[in-house]
PDB file of C-alpha atoms in Angstrom:
ATOM      1  CA  MET A1038     -25.139 142.354 -56.047  1.00  0.00           C
ATOM      2  CA  HIS A1039     -24.198 142.396 -60.468  1.00  0.00           C
ATOM      3  CA  ARG A1040     -26.561 140.453 -62.527  1.00  0.00           C
ATOM      4  CA  ARG A1041     -23.230 138.180 -63.577  1.00  0.00           C
ATOM      5  CA  THR A1042     -22.644 137.028 -59.869  1.00  0.00           C
ATOM      6  CA  PHE A1043     -26.727 136.512 -59.190  1.00  0.00           C
ATOM      7  CA  SER A1044     -26.937 134.255 -62.487  1.00  0.00           C
ATOM      8  CA  ALA A1045     -23.948 132.390 -61.540  1.00  0.00           C
ATOM      9  CA  LEU A1046     -24.966 131.416 -57.758  1.00  0.00           C
ATOM     10  CA  ALA A1047     -28.261 130.591 -59.628  1.00  0.00           C
ATOM     11  CA  LEU A1048     -27.050 127.885 -61.751  1.00  0.00           C
ATOM     12  CA  ALA A1049     -24.622 127.139 -59.413  1.00  0.00           C
ATOM     13  CA  THR A1050     -27.423 126.000 -57.176  1.00  0.00           C
ATOM     14  CA  PRO A1051     -30.475 124.870 -59.008  1.00  0.00           C
ATOM     15  CA  ALA A1052     -31.192 122.115 -56.338  1.00  0.00           C
ATOM     16  CA  LEU A1053     -31.979 125.056 -53.998  1.00  0.00           C
ATOM     17  CA  TRP A1054     -34.595 126.659 -55.782  1.00  0.00           C
ATOM     18  CA  LEU A1055     -36.327 123.740 -56.742  1.00  0.00           C
ATOM     19  CA  ALA A1056     -36.237 122.040 -53.373  1.00  0.00           C
ATOM     20  CA  ARG A1057     -39.362 121.522 -51.096  1.00  0.00           C
ATOM     21  CA  PRO A1058     -39.566 119.880 -47.742  1.00  0.00           C
ATOM     22  CA  ALA A1059     -40.676 116.297 -47.698  1.00  0.00           C
ATOM     23  CA  LEU A1060     -44.305 116.256 -46.689  1.00  0.00           C
ATOM     24  CA  ALA A1061     -45.059 113.225 -44.241  1.00  0.00           C
ATOM     25  CA  ARG A1062     -47.566 110.741 -45.342  1.00  0.00           C
ATOM     26  CA  GLU A1063     -50.792 110.615 -43.170  1.00  0.00           C
ATOM     27  CA  PRO A1064     -51.877 107.451 -41.691  1.00  0.00           C
ATOM     28  CA  GLU A1065     -53.701 105.086 -43.739  1.00  0.00           C
ATOM     29  CA  ILE A1066     -56.280 104.739 -40.775  1.00  0.00           C
ATOM     30  CA  TYR A1067     -57.291 107.992 -38.851  1.00  0.00           C
ATOM     31  CA  GLN A1068     -56.315 107.899 -35.475  1.00  0.00           C
ATOM     32  CA  GLU A1069     -55.173 109.715 -32.610  1.00  0.00           C
ATOM     33  CA  GLY A1070     -52.368 108.756 -30.695  1.00  0.00           C
ATOM     34  CA  GLY A1071     -52.430 105.562 -32.108  1.00  0.00           C
ATOM     35  CA  ILE A1072     -55.841 105.102 -31.543  1.00  0.00           C
ATOM     36  CA  ALA A1073     -58.420 104.699 -34.525  1.00  0.00           C
ATOM     37  CA  ILE A1074     -61.443 106.397 -35.224  1.00  0.00           C
ATOM     38  CA  ASP A1075     -61.282 108.361 -31.610  1.00  0.00           C
ATOM     39  CA  GLY A1076     -61.651 104.843 -29.776  1.00  0.00           C
ATOM     40  CA  SER A1077     -64.910 103.759 -30.951  1.00  0.00           C
ATOM     41  CA  ASP A1078     -65.944  99.677 -31.419  1.00  0.00           C
ATOM     42  CA  PRO A1079     -66.707  99.787 -35.253  1.00  0.00           C
ATOM     43  CA  VAL A1080     -68.569  96.462 -34.916  1.00  0.00           C
ATOM     44  CA  GLY A1081     -70.559  98.683 -32.629  1.00  0.00           C
ATOM     45  CA  TYR A1082     -71.883 100.638 -35.378  1.00  0.00           C
ATOM     46  CA  PHE A1083     -73.395  97.619 -37.179  1.00  0.00           C
ATOM     47  CA  THR A1084     -74.542  95.632 -33.987  1.00  0.00           C
ATOM     48  CA  THR A1085     -75.892  98.691 -32.130  1.00  0.00           C
ATOM     49  CA  ASN A1086     -77.042 100.935 -34.719  1.00  0.00           C
ATOM     50  CA  GLY A1087     -74.341 103.712 -33.284  1.00  0.00           C
ATOM     51  CA  PRO A1088     -71.372 104.559 -31.981  1.00  0.00           C
ATOM     52  CA  VAL A1089     -70.149 102.298 -28.970  1.00  0.00           C
ATOM     53  CA  PRO A1090     -67.028 103.668 -26.658  1.00  0.00           C
ATOM     54  CA  GLY A1091     -64.825 100.835 -27.333  1.00  0.00           C
ATOM     55  CA  GLY A1092     -62.654  99.561 -23.954  1.00  0.00           C
ATOM     56  CA  ASN A1093     -59.709  97.739 -22.816  1.00  0.00           C
ATOM     57  CA  VAL A1094     -60.050  95.197 -25.553  1.00  0.00           C
ATOM     58  CA  THR A1095     -58.049  96.152 -28.908  1.00  0.00           C
ATOM     59  CA  VAL A1096     -56.832  94.707 -32.335  1.00  0.00           C
ATOM     60  CA  ASP A1097     -53.749  96.233 -34.041  1.00  0.00           C
ATOM     61  CA  TYR A1098     -54.478  96.525 -37.942  1.00  0.00           C
ATOM     62  CA  LYS A1099     -53.006  98.620 -40.295  1.00  0.00           C
ATOM     63  CA  GLY A1100     -50.862 100.623 -37.717  1.00  0.00           C
ATOM     64  CA  ALA A1101     -52.966 101.576 -35.181  1.00  0.00           C
ATOM     65  CA  THR A1102     -54.642 100.637 -32.135  1.00  0.00           C
ATOM     66  CA  TRP A1103     -58.996  99.656 -32.757  1.00  0.00           C
ATOM     67  CA  ARG A1104     -60.571  99.469 -29.470  1.00  0.00           C
ATOM     68  CA  PHE A1105     -63.746  97.054 -28.574  1.00  0.00           C
ATOM     69  CA  ALA A1106     -66.686  97.224 -26.173  1.00  0.00           C
ATOM     70  CA  ASP A1107     -66.386  93.523 -25.766  1.00  0.00           C
ATOM     71  CA  PRO A1108     -64.255  90.152 -27.141  1.00  0.00           C
ATOM     72  CA  ALA A1109     -66.990  89.099 -29.196  1.00  0.00           C
ATOM     73  CA  SER A1110     -66.988  92.339 -31.075  1.00  0.00           C
ATOM     74  CA  ALA A1111     -62.918  92.065 -31.409  1.00  0.00           C
ATOM     75  CA  ASP A1112     -63.671  88.452 -32.838  1.00  0.00           C
ATOM     76  CA  ALA A1113     -65.778  89.679 -35.514  1.00  0.00           C
ATOM     77  CA  PHE A1114     -63.423  92.792 -36.598  1.00  0.00           C
ATOM     78  CA  SER A1115     -60.464  90.071 -36.464  1.00  0.00           C
ATOM     79  CA  ALA A1116     -62.207  87.462 -38.881  1.00  0.00           C
ATOM     80  CA  ASN A1117     -63.185  89.945 -41.265  1.00  0.00           C
ATOM     81  CA  PRO A1118     -62.091  93.531 -40.684  1.00  0.00           C
ATOM     82  CA  THR A1119     -62.575  94.653 -44.159  1.00  0.00           C
ATOM     83  CA  ALA A1120     -66.260  94.422 -43.253  1.00  0.00           C
ATOM     84  CA  TYR A1121     -66.226  96.414 -40.590  1.00  0.00           C
ATOM     85  CA  GLU A1122     -63.349  99.017 -41.033  1.00  0.00           C
ATOM     86  CA  PRO A1123     -64.782 102.581 -42.392  1.00  0.00           C
ATOM     87  CA  ALA A1124     -64.373 103.672 -45.691  1.00  0.00           C
ATOM     88  CA  PHE A1125     -61.718 106.039 -46.430  1.00  0.00           C
ATOM     89  CA  GLY A1126     -59.844 104.704 -43.391  1.00  0.00           C
ATOM     90  CA  GLY A1127     -62.152 106.645 -41.046  1.00  0.00           C
ATOM     91  CA  TYR A1128     -61.115 109.729 -42.329  1.00  0.00           C
ATOM     92  CA  CYS A1129     -64.956 111.730 -43.145  1.00  0.00           C
ATOM     93  CA  ALA A1130     -66.210 110.912 -46.178  1.00  0.00           C
ATOM     94  CA  PHE A1131     -67.460 114.169 -46.841  1.00  0.00           C
ATOM     95  CA  ALA A1132     -63.600 115.359 -47.010  1.00  0.00           C
ATOM     96  CA  ALA A1133     -62.680 113.052 -49.284  1.00  0.00           C
ATOM     97  CA  SER A1134     -65.429 113.342 -51.809  1.00  0.00           C
ATOM     98  CA  ARG A1135     -63.835 117.087 -51.778  1.00  0.00           C
ATOM     99  CA  GLY A1136     -60.272 115.673 -52.502  1.00  0.00           C
ATOM    100  CA  TYR A1137     -58.818 116.346 -48.794  1.00  0.00           C
ATOM    101  CA  LEU A1138     -58.679 114.498 -45.117  1.00  0.00           C
ATOM    102  CA  ALA A1139     -60.353 115.582 -41.951  1.00  0.00           C
ATOM    103  CA  PRO A1140     -60.557 113.772 -38.482  1.00  0.00           C
ATOM    104  CA  THR A1141     -63.852 112.597 -37.528  1.00  0.00           C
ATOM    105  CA  THR A1142     -66.553 112.364 -34.876  1.00  0.00           C
ATOM    106  CA  PRO A1143     -68.093 108.927 -33.996  1.00  0.00           C
ATOM    107  CA  GLU A1144     -71.954 110.302 -33.583  1.00  0.00           C
ATOM    108  CA  ALA A1145     -71.647 112.085 -37.278  1.00  0.00           C
ATOM    109  CA  TRP A1146     -71.469 108.387 -39.137  1.00  0.00           C
ATOM    110  CA  THR A1147     -73.742 106.781 -42.029  1.00  0.00           C
ATOM    111  CA  ILE A1148     -74.046 102.887 -42.869  1.00  0.00           C
ATOM    112  CA  TYR A1149     -74.739 102.491 -46.705  1.00  0.00           C
ATOM    113  CA  GLU A1150     -74.762  99.284 -48.844  1.00  0.00           C
ATOM    114  CA  ASP A1151     -73.162  97.581 -45.335  1.00  0.00           C
ATOM    115  CA  ARG A1152     -70.577 100.092 -45.280  1.00  0.00           C
ATOM    116  CA  LEU A1153     -69.893 102.416 -42.393  1.00  0.00           C
ATOM    117  CA  TYR A1154     -68.928 106.039 -43.148  1.00  0.00           C
ATOM    118  CA  LEU A1155     -67.859 108.549 -41.118  1.00  0.00           C
ATOM    119  CA  ASN A1156     -67.855 112.370 -40.830  1.00  0.00           C
ATOM    120  CA  ALA A1157     -65.919 115.577 -39.375  1.00  0.00           C
ATOM    121  CA  ASN A1158     -69.610 116.707 -37.845  1.00  0.00           C
ATOM    122  CA  LEU A1159     -73.123 116.341 -37.881  1.00  0.00           C
ATOM    123  CA  ARG A1160     -72.792 119.389 -40.232  1.00  0.00           C
ATOM    124  CA  ALA A1161     -70.452 117.233 -42.714  1.00  0.00           C
ATOM    125  CA  ARG A1162     -72.615 114.423 -42.401  1.00  0.00           C
ATOM    126  CA  GLU A1163     -75.761 116.289 -44.024  1.00  0.00           C
ATOM    127  CA  LEU A1164     -73.796 117.374 -46.739  1.00  0.00           C
ATOM    128  CA  TRP A1165     -72.912 113.834 -47.060  1.00  0.00           C
ATOM    129  CA  LEU A1166     -76.395 112.401 -47.167  1.00  0.00           C
ATOM    130  CA  GLU A1167     -77.328 115.101 -50.149  1.00  0.00           C
ATOM    131  CA  ASP A1168     -76.036 112.512 -52.625  1.00  0.00           C
ATOM    132  CA  VAL A1169     -74.244 109.331 -50.920  1.00  0.00           C
ATOM    133  CA  PRO A1170     -73.472 107.598 -54.462  1.00  0.00           C
ATOM    134  CA  GLY A1171     -72.465 110.350 -55.720  1.00  0.00           C
ATOM    135  CA  ASN A1172     -70.374 111.332 -52.725  1.00  0.00           C
ATOM    136  CA  ILE A1173     -68.530 107.855 -52.495  1.00  0.00           C
ATOM    137  CA  ALA A1174     -67.739 107.621 -56.122  1.00  0.00           C
ATOM    138  CA  LYS A1175     -66.213 111.387 -56.079  1.00  0.00           C
ATOM    139  CA  GLY A1176     -64.341 109.889 -52.794  1.00  0.00           C
ATOM    140  CA  GLU A1177     -63.142 107.211 -54.026  1.00  0.00           C
ATOM    141  CA  ALA A1178     -61.792 108.925 -57.453  1.00  0.00           C
ATOM    142  CA  ASN A1179     -59.540 111.259 -54.793  1.00  0.00           C
ATOM    143  CA  TRP A1180     -58.565 108.455 -52.439  1.00  0.00           C
ATOM    144  CA  PRO A1181     -55.723 107.247 -53.927  1.00  0.00           C
ATOM    145  CA  GLY A1182     -53.865 111.163 -53.655  1.00  0.00           C
ATOM    146  CA  ILE A1183     -55.245 112.284 -50.757  1.00  0.00           C
ATOM    147  CA  LEU A1184     -53.020 110.329 -48.300  1.00  0.00           C
ATOM    148  CA  GLY A1185     -49.895 111.908 -49.741  1.00  0.00           C
TER     149      GLY A1185
END
């Protein structure tokens, strides 16, 4: 191909040079198969001091199905979901503090100043606990741009 032909093709199709595939936006709430936070009852973290598997009682909220151990937990969540939903949509709080998304596991959790924070694993939780206020500030600064 001659230089002139290549230049003409390049100038005639600038969109091909600049086009990128559109990336899908991540869900606002960490979910797998439409089930929020691995099916754990978010109220259970506050009432039983740890993860409680959700059962057949569900509430749809922010595009995900949340599972609850009992109707009382579902009612509490429905009455005030922001009091119980985990920070950063249930994605790993430590990852959010570093500017990316990661899934979470129910056993890696922290309640700090009446807010639930989940982490990808126990090691991420250890790192998170080294500077919770600082990690929260970093995560909140990063959060608006992380979901895509």
